[in-house]
mmCIF file of C-alpha atoms in Angstrom:
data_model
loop_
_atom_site.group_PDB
_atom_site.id
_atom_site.type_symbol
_atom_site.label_atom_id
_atom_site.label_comp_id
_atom_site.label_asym_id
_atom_site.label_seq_id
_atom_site.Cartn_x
_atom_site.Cartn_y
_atom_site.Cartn_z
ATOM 1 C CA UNK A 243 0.000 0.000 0.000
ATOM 2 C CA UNK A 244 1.335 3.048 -0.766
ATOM 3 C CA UNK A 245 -0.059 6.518 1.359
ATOM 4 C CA UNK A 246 -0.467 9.815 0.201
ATOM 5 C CA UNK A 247 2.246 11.937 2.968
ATOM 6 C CA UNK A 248 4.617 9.285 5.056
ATOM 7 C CA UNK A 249 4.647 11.647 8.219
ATOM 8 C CA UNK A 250 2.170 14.433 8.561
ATOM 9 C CA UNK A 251 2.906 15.508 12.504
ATOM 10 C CA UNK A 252 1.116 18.963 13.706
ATOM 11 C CA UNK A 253 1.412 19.951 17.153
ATOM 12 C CA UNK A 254 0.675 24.159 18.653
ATOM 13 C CA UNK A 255 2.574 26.354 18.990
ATOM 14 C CA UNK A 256 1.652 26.436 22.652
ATOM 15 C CA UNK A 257 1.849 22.713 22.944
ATOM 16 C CA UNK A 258 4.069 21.161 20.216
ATOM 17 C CA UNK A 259 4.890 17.844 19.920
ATOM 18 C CA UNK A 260 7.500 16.530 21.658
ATOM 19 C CA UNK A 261 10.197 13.703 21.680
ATOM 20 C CA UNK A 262 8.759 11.554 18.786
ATOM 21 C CA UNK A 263 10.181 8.544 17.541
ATOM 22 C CA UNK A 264 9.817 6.282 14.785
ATOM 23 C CA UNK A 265 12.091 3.472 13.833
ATOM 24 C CA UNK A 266 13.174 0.107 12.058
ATOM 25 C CA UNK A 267 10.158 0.598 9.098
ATOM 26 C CA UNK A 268 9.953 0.578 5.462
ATOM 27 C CA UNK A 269 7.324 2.928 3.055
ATOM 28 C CA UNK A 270 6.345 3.622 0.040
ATOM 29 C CA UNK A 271 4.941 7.322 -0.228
ATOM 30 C CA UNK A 272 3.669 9.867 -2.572
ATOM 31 C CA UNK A 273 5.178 12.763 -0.602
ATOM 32 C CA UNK A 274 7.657 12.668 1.929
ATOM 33 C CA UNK A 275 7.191 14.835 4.982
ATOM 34 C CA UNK A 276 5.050 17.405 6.882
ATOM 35 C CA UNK A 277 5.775 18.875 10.448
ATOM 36 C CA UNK A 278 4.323 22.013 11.673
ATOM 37 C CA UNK A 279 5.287 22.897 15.589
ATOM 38 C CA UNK A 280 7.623 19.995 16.915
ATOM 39 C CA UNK A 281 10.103 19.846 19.454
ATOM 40 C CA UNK A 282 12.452 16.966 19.151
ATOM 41 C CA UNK A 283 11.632 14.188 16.775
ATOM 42 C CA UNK A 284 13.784 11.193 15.384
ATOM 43 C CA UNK A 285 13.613 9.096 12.408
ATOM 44 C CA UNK A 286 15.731 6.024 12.987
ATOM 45 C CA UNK A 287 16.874 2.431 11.169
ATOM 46 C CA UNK A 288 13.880 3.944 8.333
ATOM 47 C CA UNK A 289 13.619 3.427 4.332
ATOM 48 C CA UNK A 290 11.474 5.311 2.440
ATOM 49 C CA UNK A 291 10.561 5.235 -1.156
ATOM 50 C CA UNK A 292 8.813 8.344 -2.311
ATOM 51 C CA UNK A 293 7.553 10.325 -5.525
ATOM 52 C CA UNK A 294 8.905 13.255 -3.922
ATOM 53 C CA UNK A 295 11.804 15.074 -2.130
ATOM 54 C CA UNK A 296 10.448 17.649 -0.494
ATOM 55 C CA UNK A 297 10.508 17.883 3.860
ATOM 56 C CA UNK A 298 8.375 20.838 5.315
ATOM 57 C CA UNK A 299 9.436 22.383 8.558
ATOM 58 C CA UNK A 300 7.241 24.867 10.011
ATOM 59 C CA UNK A 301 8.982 25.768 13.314
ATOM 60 C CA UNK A 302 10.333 22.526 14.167
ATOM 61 C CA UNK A 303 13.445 21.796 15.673
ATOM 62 C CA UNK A 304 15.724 18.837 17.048
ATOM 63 C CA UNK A 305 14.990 16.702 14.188
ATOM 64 C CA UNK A 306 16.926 13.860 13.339
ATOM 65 C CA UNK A 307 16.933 11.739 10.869
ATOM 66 C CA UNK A 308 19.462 8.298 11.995
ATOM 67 C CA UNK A 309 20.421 5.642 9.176
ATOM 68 C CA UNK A 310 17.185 6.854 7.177
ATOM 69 C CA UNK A 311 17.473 5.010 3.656
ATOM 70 C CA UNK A 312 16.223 7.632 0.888
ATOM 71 C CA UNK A 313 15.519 6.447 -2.565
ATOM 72 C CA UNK A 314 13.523 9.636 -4.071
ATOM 73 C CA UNK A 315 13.752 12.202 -7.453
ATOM 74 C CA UNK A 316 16.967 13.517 -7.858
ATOM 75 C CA UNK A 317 18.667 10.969 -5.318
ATOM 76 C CA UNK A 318 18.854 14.402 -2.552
ATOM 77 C CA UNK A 319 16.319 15.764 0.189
ATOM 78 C CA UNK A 320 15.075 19.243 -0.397
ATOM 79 C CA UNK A 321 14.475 21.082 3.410
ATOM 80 C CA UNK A 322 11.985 23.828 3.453
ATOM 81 C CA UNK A 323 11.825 25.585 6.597
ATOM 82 C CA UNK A 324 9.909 28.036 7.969
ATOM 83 C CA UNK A 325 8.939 29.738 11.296
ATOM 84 C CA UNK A 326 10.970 31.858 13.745
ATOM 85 C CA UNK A 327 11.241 28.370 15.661
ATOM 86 C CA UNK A 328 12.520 26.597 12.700
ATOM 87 C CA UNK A 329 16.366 24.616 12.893
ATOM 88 C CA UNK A 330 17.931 22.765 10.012
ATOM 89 C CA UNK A 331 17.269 19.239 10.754
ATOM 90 C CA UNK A 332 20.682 16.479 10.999
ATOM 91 C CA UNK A 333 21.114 14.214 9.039
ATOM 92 C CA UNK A 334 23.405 11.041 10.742
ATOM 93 C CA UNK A 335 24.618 8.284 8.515
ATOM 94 C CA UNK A 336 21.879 8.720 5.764
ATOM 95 C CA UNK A 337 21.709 7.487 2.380
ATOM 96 C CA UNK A 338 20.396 9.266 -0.842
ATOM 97 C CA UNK A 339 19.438 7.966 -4.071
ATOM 98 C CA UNK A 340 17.352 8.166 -6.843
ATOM 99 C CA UNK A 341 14.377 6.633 -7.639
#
């Protein structure tokens, strides 16, 4: 089965979500990811096959994504961030390629 958005996370801004984890999973997606007011969240031992490269950020921060296997467009992950709140996420022993 493949879904429409692999992670769509919303939390508030005056309550955001806070020290999520996912690991050791496999998907198949249409669009990668959507996160709107977290606070520490981890991606971990993950592949993910997607239709597209895009991550949204909208005032997230200590995100982490830990021996995530990529396989989208263009074989790279394209960050858009936004949001006073809003930090680059890491990237830790990740691997990129195309699909």
């Amino acid at each position: 089965m493949i879904s429409l958005l692999f992670i769509d996370l919303n939390g508030i801004s005056e309550t955001p979500a806070e020290n999520c984890l996912i690991e050791n999973l496999m998907g198949k997606t249409d669009k990668l990811i959507r996160m709107t007011d977290v606070k520490g969240f981890t991606l971990k031992n993950i592949t993910i096959q997607s239709k597209d490269s895009t991550v949204l950020i909208d005032d997230g921060r200590n995100i982490l994504f830990e021996q995530v296997h990529f396989q989208i467009p263009g074989g790279k992950v394209k960050i858009k961030t936004q949001g006073d709140l809003a930090k680059e996420p890491q990237f830790v022993r990740c691997l990129m390629k195309e699909y």
